CSV table of C-alpha atoms in Angstrom, one decimal:
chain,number,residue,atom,x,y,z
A,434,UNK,CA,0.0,0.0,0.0
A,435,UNK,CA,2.8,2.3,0.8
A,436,UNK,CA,4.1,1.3,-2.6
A,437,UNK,CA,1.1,2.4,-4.5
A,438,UNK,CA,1.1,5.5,-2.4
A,439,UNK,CA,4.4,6.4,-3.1
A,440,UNK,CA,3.8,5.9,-6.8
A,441,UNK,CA,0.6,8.1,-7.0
A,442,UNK,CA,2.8,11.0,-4.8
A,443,UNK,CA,5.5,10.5,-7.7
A,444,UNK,CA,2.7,10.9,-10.4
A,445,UNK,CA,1.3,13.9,-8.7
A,446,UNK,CA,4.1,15.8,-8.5
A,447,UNK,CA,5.7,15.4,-11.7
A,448,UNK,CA,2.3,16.0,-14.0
A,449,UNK,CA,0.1,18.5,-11.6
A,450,UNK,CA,1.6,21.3,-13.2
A,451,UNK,CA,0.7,20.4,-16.1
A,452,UNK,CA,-2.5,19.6,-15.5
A,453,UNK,CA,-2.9,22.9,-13.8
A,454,UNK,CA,-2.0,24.6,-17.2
A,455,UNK,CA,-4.5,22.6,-19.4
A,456,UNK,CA,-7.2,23.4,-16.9
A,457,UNK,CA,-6.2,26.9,-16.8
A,458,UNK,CA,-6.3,26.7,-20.6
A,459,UNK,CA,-9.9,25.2,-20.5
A,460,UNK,CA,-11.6,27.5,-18.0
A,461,UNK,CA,-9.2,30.9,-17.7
A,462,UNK,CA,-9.4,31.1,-14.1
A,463,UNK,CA,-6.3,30.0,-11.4
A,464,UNK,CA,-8.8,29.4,-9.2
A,465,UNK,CA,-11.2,27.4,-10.8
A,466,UNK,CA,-8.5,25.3,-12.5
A,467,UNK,CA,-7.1,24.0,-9.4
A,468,UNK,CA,-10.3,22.9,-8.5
A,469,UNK,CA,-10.4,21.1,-11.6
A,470,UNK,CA,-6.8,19.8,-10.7
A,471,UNK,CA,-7.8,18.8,-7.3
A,472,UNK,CA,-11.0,17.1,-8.7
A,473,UNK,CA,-9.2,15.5,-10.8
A,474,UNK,CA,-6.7,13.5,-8.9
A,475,UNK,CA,-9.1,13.2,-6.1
A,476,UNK,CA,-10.9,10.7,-9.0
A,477,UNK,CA,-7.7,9.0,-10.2
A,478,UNK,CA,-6.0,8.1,-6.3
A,479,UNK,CA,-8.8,5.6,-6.0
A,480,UNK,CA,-8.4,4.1,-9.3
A,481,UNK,CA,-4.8,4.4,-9.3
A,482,UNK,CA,-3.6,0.5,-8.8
A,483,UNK,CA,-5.8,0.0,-11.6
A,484,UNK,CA,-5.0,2.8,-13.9
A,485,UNK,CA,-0.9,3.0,-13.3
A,486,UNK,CA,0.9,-0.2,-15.1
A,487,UNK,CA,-1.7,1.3,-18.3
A,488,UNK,CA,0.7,3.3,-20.9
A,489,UNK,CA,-2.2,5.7,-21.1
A,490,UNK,CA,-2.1,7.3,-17.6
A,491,UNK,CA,-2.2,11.0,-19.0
A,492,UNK,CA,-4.8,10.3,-21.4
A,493,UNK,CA,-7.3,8.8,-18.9
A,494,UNK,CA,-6.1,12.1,-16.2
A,495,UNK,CA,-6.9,14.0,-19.5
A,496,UNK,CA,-10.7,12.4,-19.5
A,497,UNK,CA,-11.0,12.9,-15.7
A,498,UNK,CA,-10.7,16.7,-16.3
A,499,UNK,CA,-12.4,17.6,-19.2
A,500,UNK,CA,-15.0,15.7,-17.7
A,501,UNK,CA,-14.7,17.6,-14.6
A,502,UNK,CA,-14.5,20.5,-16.7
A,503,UNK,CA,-17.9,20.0,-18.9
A,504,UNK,CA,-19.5,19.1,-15.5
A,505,UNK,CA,-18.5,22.2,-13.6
A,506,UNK,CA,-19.8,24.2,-16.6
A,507,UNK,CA,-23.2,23.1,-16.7
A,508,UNK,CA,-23.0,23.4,-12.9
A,509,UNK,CA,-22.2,26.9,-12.8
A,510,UNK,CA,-23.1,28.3,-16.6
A,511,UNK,CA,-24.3,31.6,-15.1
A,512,UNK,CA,-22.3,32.5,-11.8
A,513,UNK,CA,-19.8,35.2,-12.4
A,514,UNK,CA,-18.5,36.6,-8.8
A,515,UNK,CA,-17.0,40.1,-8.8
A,516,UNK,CA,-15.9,42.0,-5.5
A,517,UNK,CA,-17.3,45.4,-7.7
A,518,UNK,CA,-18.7,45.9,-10.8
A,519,UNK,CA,-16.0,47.7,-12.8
A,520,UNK,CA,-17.4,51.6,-14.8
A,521,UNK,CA,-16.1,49.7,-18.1
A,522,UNK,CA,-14.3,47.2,-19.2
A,523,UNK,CA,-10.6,46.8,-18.0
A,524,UNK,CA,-8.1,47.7,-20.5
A,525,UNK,CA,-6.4,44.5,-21.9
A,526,UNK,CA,-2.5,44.9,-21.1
A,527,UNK,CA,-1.2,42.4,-23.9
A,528,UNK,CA,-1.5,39.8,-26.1
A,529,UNK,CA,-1.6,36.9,-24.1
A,530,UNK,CA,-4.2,38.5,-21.8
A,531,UNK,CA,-6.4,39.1,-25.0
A,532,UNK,CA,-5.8,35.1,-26.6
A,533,UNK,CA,-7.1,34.2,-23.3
A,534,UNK,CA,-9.7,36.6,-23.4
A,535,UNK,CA,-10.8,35.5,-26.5
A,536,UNK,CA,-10.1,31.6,-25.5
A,537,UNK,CA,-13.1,32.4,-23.4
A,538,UNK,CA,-15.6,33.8,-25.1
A,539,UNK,CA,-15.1,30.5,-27.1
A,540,UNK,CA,-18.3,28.0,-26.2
A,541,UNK,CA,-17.4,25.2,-24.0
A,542,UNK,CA,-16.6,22.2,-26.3
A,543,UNK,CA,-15.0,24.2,-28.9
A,544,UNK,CA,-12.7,25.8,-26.2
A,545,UNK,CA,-12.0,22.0,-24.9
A,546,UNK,CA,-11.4,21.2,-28.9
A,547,UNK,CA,-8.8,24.3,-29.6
A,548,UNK,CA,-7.3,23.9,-26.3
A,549,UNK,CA,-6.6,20.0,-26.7
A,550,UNK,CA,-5.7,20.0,-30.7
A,551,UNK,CA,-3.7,23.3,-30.6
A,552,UNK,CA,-2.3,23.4,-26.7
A,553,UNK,CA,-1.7,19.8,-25.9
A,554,UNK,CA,-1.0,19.4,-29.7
A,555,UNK,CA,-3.4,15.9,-29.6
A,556,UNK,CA,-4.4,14.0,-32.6
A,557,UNK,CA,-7.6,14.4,-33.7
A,558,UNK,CA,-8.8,10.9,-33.2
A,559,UNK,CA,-7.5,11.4,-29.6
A,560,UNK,CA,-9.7,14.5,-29.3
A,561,UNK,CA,-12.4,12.9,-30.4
A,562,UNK,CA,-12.1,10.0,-28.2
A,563,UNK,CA,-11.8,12.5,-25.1
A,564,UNK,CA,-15.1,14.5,-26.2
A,565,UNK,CA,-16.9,11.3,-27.1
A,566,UNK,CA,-18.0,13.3,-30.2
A,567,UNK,CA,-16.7,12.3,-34.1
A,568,UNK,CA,-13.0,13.5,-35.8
A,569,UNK,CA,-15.3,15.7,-38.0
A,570,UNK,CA,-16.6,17.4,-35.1
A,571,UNK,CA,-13.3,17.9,-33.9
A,572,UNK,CA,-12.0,19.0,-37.1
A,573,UNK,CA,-15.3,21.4,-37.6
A,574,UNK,CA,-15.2,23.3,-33.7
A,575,UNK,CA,-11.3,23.2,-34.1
A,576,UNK,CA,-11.7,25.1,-37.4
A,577,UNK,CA,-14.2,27.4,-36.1
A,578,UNK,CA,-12.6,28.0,-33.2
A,579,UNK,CA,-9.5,29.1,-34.5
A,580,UNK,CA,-11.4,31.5,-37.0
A,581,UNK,CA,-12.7,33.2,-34.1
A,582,UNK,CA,-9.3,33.4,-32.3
A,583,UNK,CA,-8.0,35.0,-35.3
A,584,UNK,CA,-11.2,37.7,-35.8
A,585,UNK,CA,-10.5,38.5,-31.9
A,586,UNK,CA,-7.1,38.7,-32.0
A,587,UNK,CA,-7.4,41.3,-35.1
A,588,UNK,CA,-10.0,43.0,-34.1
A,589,UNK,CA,-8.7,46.8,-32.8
A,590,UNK,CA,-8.4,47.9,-28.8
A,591,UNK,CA,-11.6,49.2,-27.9
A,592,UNK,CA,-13.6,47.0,-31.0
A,593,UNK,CA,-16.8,45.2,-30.2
């Protein structure tokens, strides 16, 4: 048992900060993405004897949080906590700011598509696999969503 523990602790700490950046790169929030880290791993340590001598450990993490991530979407689709509500809309300083700004106005799925094709650089069979949705659907929301990346990104400060 200490074995297996030992194992997971290995596991954790070499791949949690990458798994904080894809979950970053799903939702756009540090605090919401290690939720989605801590959901995560809290759903692998029980399966984890199972799930470690499989080649495919960071694909089946992968699973665990986009699941998590879909789920805490249709959880909280309309909560948006502020400490104020700001006169007008923050100047955006560079950028990376604005891709990330623009990652999220993105719908859910194809956000989960660009970020997994395009940021973890997957296959599109792999994708697919992961969204339980067809290559062509991949291909489609990865298409559209980087379409919409490139109209935000060239649209001009202060632009609707």
């Amino acid at each position: 048992m200490a074995e297996l523990e030992a194992e997971f602790a290995a596991y954790f700490a070499a791949r949690v900060s990458v798994v904080r950046r894809l979950a970053y790169a799903l939702c756009g929030s540090w605090h919401t993405a290690d939720d989605l880290v801590q959901i995560t791993f809290v759903k692998l340590y029980p399966r984890w004897r199972r799930v470690r001598r499989d080649a495919a450990v960071d694909a089946y993490v992968r699973r665990i949080l986009i699941n998590s991530y879909l789920t805490h979407l249709r959880k909280h689709r309309h909560e948006q906590v502020v400490a104020e509500l700001p006169e007008s809309a923050a100047p955006v300083a560079d950028s990376h700011e604005d891709l990330g700004h623009a990652l999220r106005q993105l719908p859910p799925q194809q956000r989960a598509v660009v970020v997994l094709r395009h940021l973890e650089d997957l296959p599109v069979a792999e994708v697919a696999e992961l969204l339980q949705v067809a290559e062509g659907t991949v291909k489609s929301q990865s298409a559209r969503g980087i379409a919409a990346l490139r109209a935000a990104m060239s649209k001009q400060p202060g632009e609707v």
